[in-house]
Amino acid sequence: MSPARPSFANWPCSIARTVDVLGDAWSSLLLREAFYGSSRFEEFQRELGIARNTLTDRLRRLVDEGLMEKRRYESEPPRYEYVLTEKGRDFFPVLAALSRWGDRWLAGEEGAPVTLHHDTCDHDAHAEVVCSACGEPMRSENTSVRMGPGYPEHLRTRPDIVRRFTQT
């Protein structure tokens, strides 16, 4: 038996906390399928080929974390659908960014397997991370990290932490 995965839920890092909630492939793929329009257990299972016990576990986790809501759509026998909440819908840009990266680095010569169509302007498009203040693209070479207001006070003066946030 493999050891339990460590929890990142209390780390002072939103990436680590997100990975703690959605750090397995099935969770992200379930959210993708929900964006594609799937909402019922059988649809998720059919589209992903996921084992029933794994699907049950991941749907429960997404509901518990508030990304999906479980709604009854039939009384006899009781049947449920799983719909994205606001928190779940807010994960779309993350999936779009993953798709963009995969299109660039993993797609073959034939091109992207799926394209995103921006209905507002009626164009095919890709995700772009831009600065919320100036609108310019954010890239690793023009972006640095700083301690935010939620960084734990007791860690702010540790020499290794100070070095991490003052590197150029």
Short mmCIF file of N, CA and C in Angstrom, two decimals:
data_model
loop_
_atom_site.label_atom_id
_atom_site.label_comp_id
_atom_site.label_asym_id
_atom_site.label_seq_id
_atom_site.Cartn_x
_atom_site.Cartn_y
_atom_site.Cartn_z
N MET A 1 0.84 -1.18 0.00
CA MET A 1 0.00 0.00 0.00
C MET A 1 0.88 1.25 0.00
N SER A 2 0.55 2.21 -0.84
CA SER A 2 1.36 3.42 -0.93
C SER A 2 1.01 4.36 0.22
N PRO A 3 1.99 5.16 0.65
CA PRO A 3 1.71 6.11 1.74
C PRO A 3 0.74 7.18 1.28
N ALA A 4 0.01 7.72 2.24
CA ALA A 4 -0.97 8.76 1.94
C ALA A 4 -0.26 10.01 1.43
N ARG A 5 -0.87 10.67 0.50
CA ARG A 5 -0.34 11.91 -0.05
C ARG A 5 -0.40 12.99 1.03
N PRO A 6 0.66 13.81 1.13
CA PRO A 6 0.60 14.88 2.14
C PRO A 6 -0.46 15.90 1.76
N SER A 7 -0.98 16.57 2.78
CA SER A 7 -1.96 17.62 2.54
C SER A 7 -1.23 18.95 2.36
N PHE A 8 -1.68 19.70 1.36
CA PHE A 8 -1.14 21.03 1.11
C PHE A 8 -2.16 22.11 1.48
N ALA A 9 -3.23 21.70 2.13
CA ALA A 9 -4.36 22.60 2.40
C ALA A 9 -3.96 23.82 3.22
N ASN A 10 -2.97 23.71 4.07
CA ASN A 10 -2.59 24.83 4.93
C ASN A 10 -1.30 25.51 4.51
N TRP A 11 -0.77 25.15 3.37
CA TRP A 11 0.45 25.80 2.89
C TRP A 11 0.14 27.26 2.53
N PRO A 12 1.11 28.15 2.72
CA PRO A 12 0.89 29.55 2.35
C PRO A 12 1.13 29.78 0.85
N CYS A 13 0.35 29.06 0.04
CA CYS A 13 0.51 29.14 -1.41
C CYS A 13 -0.79 28.68 -2.06
N SER A 14 -1.39 29.54 -2.87
CA SER A 14 -2.66 29.19 -3.51
C SER A 14 -2.50 28.06 -4.52
N ILE A 15 -1.33 27.93 -5.15
CA ILE A 15 -1.10 26.81 -6.07
C ILE A 15 -1.14 25.50 -5.29
N ALA A 16 -0.44 25.45 -4.17
CA ALA A 16 -0.42 24.23 -3.35
C ALA A 16 -1.82 23.89 -2.84
N ARG A 17 -2.56 24.88 -2.41
CA ARG A 17 -3.91 24.65 -1.91
C ARG A 17 -4.83 24.15 -3.02
N THR A 18 -4.66 24.68 -4.23
CA THR A 18 -5.47 24.23 -5.36
C THR A 18 -5.13 22.79 -5.72
N VAL A 19 -3.84 22.47 -5.74
CA VAL A 19 -3.42 21.10 -6.02
C VAL A 19 -3.97 20.15 -4.96
N ASP A 20 -4.07 20.62 -3.73
CA ASP A 20 -4.63 19.78 -2.68
C ASP A 20 -6.07 19.40 -2.99
N VAL A 21 -6.83 20.32 -3.57
CA VAL A 21 -8.24 20.06 -3.90
C VAL A 21 -8.36 19.31 -5.22
N LEU A 22 -7.59 19.72 -6.23
CA LEU A 22 -7.78 19.21 -7.60
C LEU A 22 -6.52 18.54 -8.16
N GLY A 23 -5.69 18.00 -7.30
CA GLY A 23 -4.39 17.51 -7.72
C GLY A 23 -4.35 16.16 -8.42
N ASP A 24 -5.46 15.61 -8.77
CA ASP A 24 -5.43 14.36 -9.53
C ASP A 24 -6.09 14.61 -10.89
N ALA A 25 -5.73 13.78 -11.84
CA ALA A 25 -6.22 13.97 -13.21
C ALA A 25 -7.75 13.88 -13.28
N TRP A 26 -8.35 12.95 -12.55
CA TRP A 26 -9.80 12.75 -12.67
C TRP A 26 -10.60 13.98 -12.32
N SER A 27 -10.19 14.70 -11.28
CA SER A 27 -10.96 15.88 -10.86
C SER A 27 -11.00 16.94 -11.96
N SER A 28 -9.85 17.23 -12.55
CA SER A 28 -9.81 18.22 -13.63
C SER A 28 -10.58 17.73 -14.85
N LEU A 29 -10.47 16.45 -15.15
CA LEU A 29 -11.21 15.91 -16.30
C LEU A 29 -12.72 15.92 -16.06
N LEU A 30 -13.14 15.68 -14.84
CA LEU A 30 -14.57 15.78 -14.52
C LEU A 30 -15.07 17.21 -14.70
N LEU A 31 -14.28 18.18 -14.27
CA LEU A 31 -14.67 19.57 -14.47
C LEU A 31 -14.70 19.89 -15.96
N ARG A 32 -13.74 19.39 -16.73
CA ARG A 32 -13.76 19.59 -18.17
C ARG A 32 -15.04 19.05 -18.78
N GLU A 33 -15.41 17.83 -18.39
CA GLU A 33 -16.63 17.21 -18.92
C GLU A 33 -17.87 18.01 -18.53
N ALA A 34 -17.87 18.57 -17.33
CA ALA A 34 -18.99 19.40 -16.91
C ALA A 34 -19.08 20.65 -17.79
N PHE A 35 -17.94 21.24 -18.15
CA PHE A 35 -17.95 22.38 -19.06
C PHE A 35 -18.43 21.96 -20.44
N TYR A 36 -18.17 20.73 -20.84
CA TYR A 36 -18.64 20.21 -22.13
C TYR A 36 -20.12 19.88 -22.10
N GLY A 37 -20.73 19.88 -20.91
CA GLY A 37 -22.16 19.66 -20.83
C GLY A 37 -22.60 18.39 -20.09
N SER A 38 -21.67 17.55 -19.67
CA SER A 38 -22.05 16.36 -18.91
C SER A 38 -22.50 16.77 -17.52
N SER A 39 -23.50 16.06 -17.00
CA SER A 39 -23.96 16.35 -15.64
C SER A 39 -24.36 15.10 -14.88
N ARG A 40 -24.51 14.00 -15.57
CA ARG A 40 -24.99 12.79 -14.91
C ARG A 40 -23.88 11.76 -14.77
N PHE A 41 -23.98 10.98 -13.71
CA PHE A 41 -22.98 9.98 -13.37
C PHE A 41 -22.64 9.12 -14.59
N GLU A 42 -23.66 8.62 -15.27
CA GLU A 42 -23.44 7.74 -16.42
C GLU A 42 -22.72 8.45 -17.56
N GLU A 43 -23.00 9.74 -17.74
CA GLU A 43 -22.31 10.51 -18.78
C GLU A 43 -20.83 10.65 -18.47
N PHE A 44 -20.51 10.99 -17.22
CA PHE A 44 -19.11 11.11 -16.83
C PHE A 44 -18.39 9.77 -17.01
N GLN A 45 -19.04 8.72 -16.58
CA GLN A 45 -18.43 7.40 -16.68
C GLN A 45 -18.20 7.01 -18.14
N ARG A 46 -19.18 7.25 -18.97
CA ARG A 46 -19.08 6.90 -20.40
C ARG A 46 -17.98 7.71 -21.08
N GLU A 47 -17.95 9.00 -20.83
CA GLU A 47 -16.98 9.87 -21.51
C GLU A 47 -15.55 9.64 -21.06
N LEU A 48 -15.36 9.31 -19.79
CA LEU A 48 -14.01 9.18 -19.24
C LEU A 48 -13.54 7.73 -19.08
N GLY A 49 -14.46 6.77 -19.05
CA GLY A 49 -14.06 5.39 -18.80
C GLY A 49 -13.52 5.20 -17.39
N ILE A 50 -14.00 5.98 -16.48
CA ILE A 50 -13.54 5.98 -15.09
C ILE A 50 -14.28 4.91 -14.29
N ALA A 51 -13.60 4.26 -13.37
CA ALA A 51 -14.22 3.26 -12.51
C ALA A 51 -15.29 3.92 -11.64
N ARG A 52 -16.37 3.20 -11.39
CA ARG A 52 -17.50 3.75 -10.63
C ARG A 52 -17.08 4.25 -9.25
N ASN A 53 -16.25 3.48 -8.56
CA ASN A 53 -15.84 3.88 -7.21
C ASN A 53 -14.98 5.15 -7.24
N THR A 54 -14.13 5.26 -8.24
CA THR A 54 -13.30 6.46 -8.38
C THR A 54 -14.17 7.66 -8.73
N LEU A 55 -15.12 7.46 -9.64
CA LEU A 55 -16.02 8.53 -10.03
C LEU A 55 -16.84 9.01 -8.83
N THR A 56 -17.37 8.07 -8.07
CA THR A 56 -18.14 8.42 -6.87
C THR A 56 -17.29 9.25 -5.91
N ASP A 57 -16.05 8.82 -5.70
CA ASP A 57 -15.15 9.52 -4.79
C ASP A 57 -14.84 10.94 -5.28
N ARG A 58 -14.53 11.09 -6.56
CA ARG A 58 -14.17 12.41 -7.09
C ARG A 58 -15.38 13.34 -7.14
N LEU A 59 -16.53 12.84 -7.51
CA LEU A 59 -17.73 13.70 -7.50
C LEU A 59 -18.04 14.16 -6.08
N ARG A 60 -17.92 13.26 -5.13
CA ARG A 60 -18.16 13.62 -3.73
C ARG A 60 -17.19 14.71 -3.30
N ARG A 61 -15.94 14.57 -3.70
CA ARG A 61 -14.92 15.56 -3.33
C ARG A 61 -15.23 16.92 -3.96
N LEU A 62 -15.62 16.92 -5.24
CA LEU A 62 -15.94 18.19 -5.91
C LEU A 62 -17.17 18.85 -5.30
N VAL A 63 -18.13 18.05 -4.86
CA VAL A 63 -19.31 18.59 -4.17
C VAL A 63 -18.90 19.13 -2.80
N ASP A 64 -18.12 18.35 -2.05
CA ASP A 64 -17.68 18.78 -0.72
C ASP A 64 -16.86 20.08 -0.78
N GLU A 65 -16.08 20.23 -1.84
CA GLU A 65 -15.25 21.42 -1.99
C GLU A 65 -16.01 22.60 -2.59
N GLY A 66 -17.28 22.37 -2.98
CA GLY A 66 -18.11 23.45 -3.47
C GLY A 66 -17.95 23.79 -4.95
N LEU A 67 -17.30 22.90 -5.72
CA LEU A 67 -17.14 23.16 -7.15
C LEU A 67 -18.32 22.63 -7.96
N MET A 68 -19.02 21.65 -7.40
CA MET A 68 -20.21 21.11 -8.05
C MET A 68 -21.31 20.98 -7.00
N GLU A 69 -22.53 20.97 -7.50
CA GLU A 69 -23.70 20.78 -6.64
C GLU A 69 -24.42 19.52 -7.12
N LYS A 70 -24.82 18.71 -6.17
CA LYS A 70 -25.55 17.47 -6.47
C LYS A 70 -27.04 17.78 -6.39
N ARG A 71 -27.74 17.58 -7.52
CA ARG A 71 -29.18 17.87 -7.58
C ARG A 71 -29.95 16.64 -8.02
N ARG A 72 -31.05 16.37 -7.31
CA ARG A 72 -31.91 15.25 -7.69
C ARG A 72 -32.71 15.62 -8.93
N TYR A 73 -32.69 14.73 -9.93
CA TYR A 73 -33.50 14.98 -11.13
C TYR A 73 -34.56 13.91 -11.32
N GLU A 74 -34.52 12.86 -10.50
CA GLU A 74 -35.53 11.81 -10.57
C GLU A 74 -35.73 11.24 -9.18
N SER A 75 -37.01 10.99 -8.81
CA SER A 75 -37.30 10.51 -7.46
C SER A 75 -37.26 9.00 -7.34
N GLU A 76 -37.84 8.29 -8.28
CA GLU A 76 -37.93 6.83 -8.20
C GLU A 76 -37.34 6.18 -9.43
N PRO A 77 -36.23 5.56 -9.32
CA PRO A 77 -35.28 5.59 -8.19
C PRO A 77 -34.60 6.95 -8.13
N PRO A 78 -34.06 7.29 -6.96
CA PRO A 78 -33.39 8.59 -6.84
C PRO A 78 -32.17 8.66 -7.77
N ARG A 79 -32.15 9.69 -8.58
CA ARG A 79 -31.01 9.92 -9.49
C ARG A 79 -30.61 11.38 -9.38
N TYR A 80 -29.31 11.60 -9.55
CA TYR A 80 -28.76 12.93 -9.34
C TYR A 80 -27.95 13.39 -10.54
N GLU A 81 -27.87 14.69 -10.68
CA GLU A 81 -26.96 15.28 -11.64
C GLU A 81 -25.99 16.16 -10.86
N TYR A 82 -24.88 16.43 -11.48
CA TYR A 82 -23.82 17.22 -10.85
C TYR A 82 -23.58 18.45 -11.72
N VAL A 83 -23.86 19.61 -11.17
CA VAL A 83 -23.74 20.86 -11.93
C VAL A 83 -22.69 21.76 -11.30
N LEU A 84 -22.03 22.50 -12.15
CA LEU A 84 -21.00 23.42 -11.69
C LEU A 84 -21.61 24.55 -10.86
N THR A 85 -20.95 24.88 -9.78
CA THR A 85 -21.30 26.05 -8.98
C THR A 85 -20.52 27.25 -9.52
N GLU A 86 -20.71 28.39 -8.94
CA GLU A 86 -19.90 29.56 -9.33
C GLU A 86 -18.42 29.25 -9.15
N LYS A 87 -18.08 28.61 -8.04
CA LYS A 87 -16.69 28.24 -7.76
C LYS A 87 -16.17 27.28 -8.84
N GLY A 88 -17.00 26.36 -9.26
CA GLY A 88 -16.61 25.42 -10.31
C GLY A 88 -16.47 26.11 -11.66
N ARG A 89 -17.42 26.97 -11.99
CA ARG A 89 -17.35 27.70 -13.26
C ARG A 89 -16.11 28.60 -13.31
N ASP A 90 -15.69 29.07 -12.16
CA ASP A 90 -14.53 29.95 -12.07
C ASP A 90 -13.22 29.19 -12.34
N PHE A 91 -13.29 27.86 -12.44
CA PHE A 91 -12.11 27.05 -12.77
C PHE A 91 -11.86 27.01 -14.28
N PHE A 92 -12.80 27.49 -15.08
CA PHE A 92 -12.65 27.44 -16.53
C PHE A 92 -11.35 28.04 -17.04
N PRO A 93 -10.93 29.22 -16.58
CA PRO A 93 -9.67 29.77 -17.09
C PRO A 93 -8.46 28.86 -16.83
N VAL A 94 -8.49 28.11 -15.76
CA VAL A 94 -7.40 27.17 -15.47
C VAL A 94 -7.38 26.08 -16.53
N LEU A 95 -8.55 25.53 -16.84
CA LEU A 95 -8.62 24.51 -17.88
C LEU A 95 -8.21 25.08 -19.24
N ALA A 96 -8.61 26.31 -19.53
CA ALA A 96 -8.24 26.95 -20.79
C ALA A 96 -6.72 27.13 -20.87
N ALA A 97 -6.10 27.50 -19.76
CA ALA A 97 -4.64 27.65 -19.74
C ALA A 97 -3.94 26.30 -19.92
N LEU A 98 -4.46 25.26 -19.29
CA LEU A 98 -3.91 23.92 -19.50
C LEU A 98 -4.03 23.49 -20.95
N SER A 99 -5.16 23.80 -21.55
CA SER A 99 -5.37 23.47 -22.95
C SER A 99 -4.38 24.21 -23.83
N ARG A 100 -4.17 25.49 -23.56
CA ARG A 100 -3.23 26.29 -24.34
C ARG A 100 -1.83 25.71 -24.26
N TRP A 101 -1.38 25.35 -23.07
CA TRP A 101 -0.05 24.78 -22.89
C TRP A 101 0.06 23.45 -23.64
N GLY A 102 -0.96 22.62 -23.51
CA GLY A 102 -0.95 21.34 -24.21
C GLY A 102 -0.97 21.50 -25.72
N ASP A 103 -1.72 22.49 -26.22
CA ASP A 103 -1.74 22.75 -27.66
C ASP A 103 -0.35 23.14 -28.15
N ARG A 104 0.36 23.91 -27.36
CA ARG A 104 1.68 24.37 -27.78
C ARG A 104 2.73 23.27 -27.70
N TRP A 105 2.70 22.49 -26.61
CA TRP A 105 3.79 21.57 -26.36
C TRP A 105 3.48 20.11 -26.61
N LEU A 106 2.24 19.73 -26.71
CA LEU A 106 1.89 18.32 -26.82
C LEU A 106 1.10 17.95 -28.07
N ALA A 107 0.54 18.93 -28.75
CA ALA A 107 -0.24 18.64 -29.95
C ALA A 107 0.70 18.25 -31.09
N GLY A 108 0.23 17.37 -31.94
CA GLY A 108 1.03 16.96 -33.08
C GLY A 108 0.97 17.98 -34.20
N GLU A 109 1.57 17.62 -35.32
CA GLU A 109 1.60 18.51 -36.49
C GLU A 109 0.21 18.87 -36.99
N GLU A 110 -0.75 17.99 -36.73
CA GLU A 110 -2.12 18.25 -37.20
C GLU A 110 -2.80 19.37 -36.43
N GLY A 111 -2.22 19.77 -35.31
CA GLY A 111 -2.76 20.92 -34.57
C GLY A 111 -3.53 20.52 -33.33
N ALA A 112 -4.15 21.52 -32.75
CA ALA A 112 -4.89 21.35 -31.49
C ALA A 112 -6.05 20.39 -31.67
N PRO A 113 -6.24 19.46 -30.74
CA PRO A 113 -7.36 18.53 -30.85
C PRO A 113 -8.72 19.18 -30.56
N VAL A 114 -8.73 20.23 -29.77
CA VAL A 114 -9.95 20.95 -29.42
C VAL A 114 -9.63 22.44 -29.46
N THR A 115 -10.52 23.22 -30.03
CA THR A 115 -10.31 24.67 -30.01
C THR A 115 -11.40 25.32 -29.17
N LEU A 116 -11.05 26.43 -28.60
CA LEU A 116 -12.00 27.23 -27.84
C LEU A 116 -12.53 28.32 -28.76
N HIS A 117 -13.84 28.46 -28.78
CA HIS A 117 -14.48 29.48 -29.62
C HIS A 117 -15.09 30.52 -28.70
N HIS A 118 -14.66 31.76 -28.84
CA HIS A 118 -15.18 32.85 -28.03
C HIS A 118 -16.45 33.37 -28.68
N ASP A 119 -17.58 32.99 -28.12
CA ASP A 119 -18.87 33.32 -28.72
C ASP A 119 -19.11 34.83 -28.80
N THR A 120 -18.57 35.58 -27.86
CA THR A 120 -18.79 37.02 -27.83
C THR A 120 -18.30 37.70 -29.11
N CYS A 121 -17.09 37.31 -29.57
CA CYS A 121 -16.55 37.94 -30.78
C CYS A 121 -16.57 37.00 -31.98
N ASP A 122 -17.06 35.77 -31.77
CA ASP A 122 -17.19 34.78 -32.83
C ASP A 122 -15.86 34.39 -33.47
N HIS A 123 -14.82 34.26 -32.63
CA HIS A 123 -13.50 33.83 -33.11
C HIS A 123 -13.01 32.63 -32.30
N ASP A 124 -12.25 31.77 -32.96
CA ASP A 124 -11.50 30.76 -32.22
C ASP A 124 -10.38 31.49 -31.49
N ALA A 125 -10.10 31.08 -30.28
CA ALA A 125 -9.12 31.78 -29.46
C ALA A 125 -8.40 30.81 -28.54
N HIS A 126 -7.40 31.30 -27.85
CA HIS A 126 -6.70 30.52 -26.83
C HIS A 126 -6.57 31.38 -25.57
N ALA A 127 -6.30 30.71 -24.49
CA ALA A 127 -6.16 31.41 -23.21
C ALA A 127 -4.88 32.22 -23.21
N GLU A 128 -4.95 33.36 -22.60
CA GLU A 128 -3.79 34.23 -22.44
C GLU A 128 -3.87 34.82 -21.04
N VAL A 129 -2.82 34.69 -20.26
CA VAL A 129 -2.80 35.27 -18.93
C VAL A 129 -2.28 36.69 -19.07
N VAL A 130 -3.10 37.64 -18.67
CA VAL A 130 -2.73 39.05 -18.78
C VAL A 130 -2.82 39.72 -17.42
N CYS A 131 -2.07 40.77 -17.28
CA CYS A 131 -2.08 41.55 -16.05
C CYS A 131 -3.44 42.22 -15.88
N SER A 132 -4.01 42.10 -14.72
CA SER A 132 -5.31 42.72 -14.46
C SER A 132 -5.23 44.24 -14.39
N ALA A 133 -4.02 44.80 -14.20
CA ALA A 133 -3.88 46.25 -14.12
C ALA A 133 -3.63 46.89 -15.48
N CYS A 134 -2.74 46.30 -16.29
CA CYS A 134 -2.37 46.97 -17.55
C CYS A 134 -2.79 46.19 -18.80
N GLY A 135 -3.21 44.94 -18.64
CA GLY A 135 -3.66 44.16 -19.78
C GLY A 135 -2.56 43.50 -20.59
N GLU A 136 -1.31 43.70 -20.22
CA GLU A 136 -0.19 43.09 -20.94
C GLU A 136 -0.03 41.63 -20.52
N PRO A 137 0.47 40.80 -21.44
CA PRO A 137 0.68 39.38 -21.09
C PRO A 137 1.64 39.22 -19.92
N MET A 138 1.32 38.27 -19.05
CA MET A 138 2.20 37.94 -17.93
C MET A 138 2.98 36.69 -18.32
N ARG A 139 4.29 36.77 -18.24
CA ARG A 139 5.18 35.66 -18.57
C ARG A 139 6.17 35.50 -17.41
N SER A 140 6.81 34.37 -17.37
CA SER A 140 7.76 34.13 -16.27
C SER A 140 8.87 35.17 -16.24
N GLU A 141 9.29 35.66 -17.42
CA GLU A 141 10.40 36.61 -17.47
C GLU A 141 9.99 38.04 -17.09
N ASN A 142 8.70 38.34 -17.00
CA ASN A 142 8.31 39.71 -16.63
C ASN A 142 7.42 39.74 -15.38
N THR A 143 7.45 38.66 -14.62
CA THR A 143 6.59 38.57 -13.44
C THR A 143 7.41 38.04 -12.27
N SER A 144 7.24 38.64 -11.11
CA SER A 144 7.91 38.16 -9.90
C SER A 144 6.85 37.87 -8.84
N VAL A 145 7.27 37.21 -7.79
CA VAL A 145 6.34 36.90 -6.70
C VAL A 145 6.71 37.72 -5.48
N ARG A 146 5.69 38.08 -4.73
CA ARG A 146 5.87 38.82 -3.48
C ARG A 146 4.94 38.23 -2.45
N MET A 147 5.25 38.44 -1.20
CA MET A 147 4.37 37.98 -0.13
C MET A 147 3.07 38.77 -0.20
N GLY A 148 1.97 38.06 -0.13
CA GLY A 148 0.67 38.70 -0.12
C GLY A 148 0.21 38.95 1.30
N PRO A 149 -0.91 39.62 1.46
CA PRO A 149 -1.40 39.95 2.80
C PRO A 149 -1.76 38.72 3.62
N GLY A 150 -2.02 37.60 2.96
CA GLY A 150 -2.38 36.39 3.69
C GLY A 150 -1.20 35.50 4.05
N TYR A 151 0.03 35.94 3.74
CA TYR A 151 1.19 35.11 4.08
C TYR A 151 1.33 35.09 5.60
N PRO A 152 1.53 33.91 6.18
CA PRO A 152 1.57 33.80 7.65
C PRO A 152 2.65 34.69 8.29
N GLU A 153 2.24 35.44 9.25
CA GLU A 153 3.14 36.39 9.92
C GLU A 153 4.36 35.68 10.50
N HIS A 154 4.17 34.50 11.07
CA HIS A 154 5.29 33.81 11.73
C HIS A 154 6.35 33.31 10.74
N LEU A 155 6.06 33.32 9.45
CA LEU A 155 7.03 32.88 8.45
C LEU A 155 7.72 34.04 7.74
N ARG A 156 7.19 35.23 7.86
CA ARG A 156 7.65 36.38 7.06
C ARG A 156 9.12 36.74 7.27
N THR A 157 9.70 36.45 8.42
CA THR A 157 11.08 36.86 8.69
C THR A 157 12.08 35.71 8.61
N ARG A 158 11.62 34.51 8.32
CA ARG A 158 12.56 33.39 8.18
C ARG A 158 13.52 33.68 7.03
N PRO A 159 14.81 33.49 7.23
CA PRO A 159 15.79 33.81 6.18
C PRO A 159 15.52 33.12 4.84
N ASP A 160 15.12 31.87 4.85
CA ASP A 160 14.85 31.17 3.58
C ASP A 160 13.65 31.75 2.86
N ILE A 161 12.67 32.20 3.62
CA ILE A 161 11.47 32.80 3.03
C ILE A 161 11.81 34.19 2.48
N VAL A 162 12.56 34.97 3.26
CA VAL A 162 12.96 36.30 2.80
C VAL A 162 13.75 36.18 1.50
N ARG A 163 14.69 35.23 1.43
CA ARG A 163 15.47 35.01 0.19
C ARG A 163 14.56 34.65 -0.99
N ARG A 164 13.61 33.81 -0.73
CA ARG A 164 12.70 33.37 -1.79
C ARG A 164 11.96 34.53 -2.44
N PHE A 165 11.54 35.48 -1.62
CA PHE A 165 10.75 36.58 -2.13
C PHE A 165 11.57 37.82 -2.50
N THR A 166 12.90 37.76 -2.38
CA THR A 166 13.74 38.90 -2.78
C THR A 166 14.69 38.52 -3.91
N GLN A 167 14.60 37.30 -4.44
CA GLN A 167 15.45 36.91 -5.56
C GLN A 167 15.07 37.70 -6.81
N THR A 168 16.05 38.00 -7.59
CA THR A 168 15.78 38.73 -8.84
C THR A 168 16.11 37.88 -10.04
#
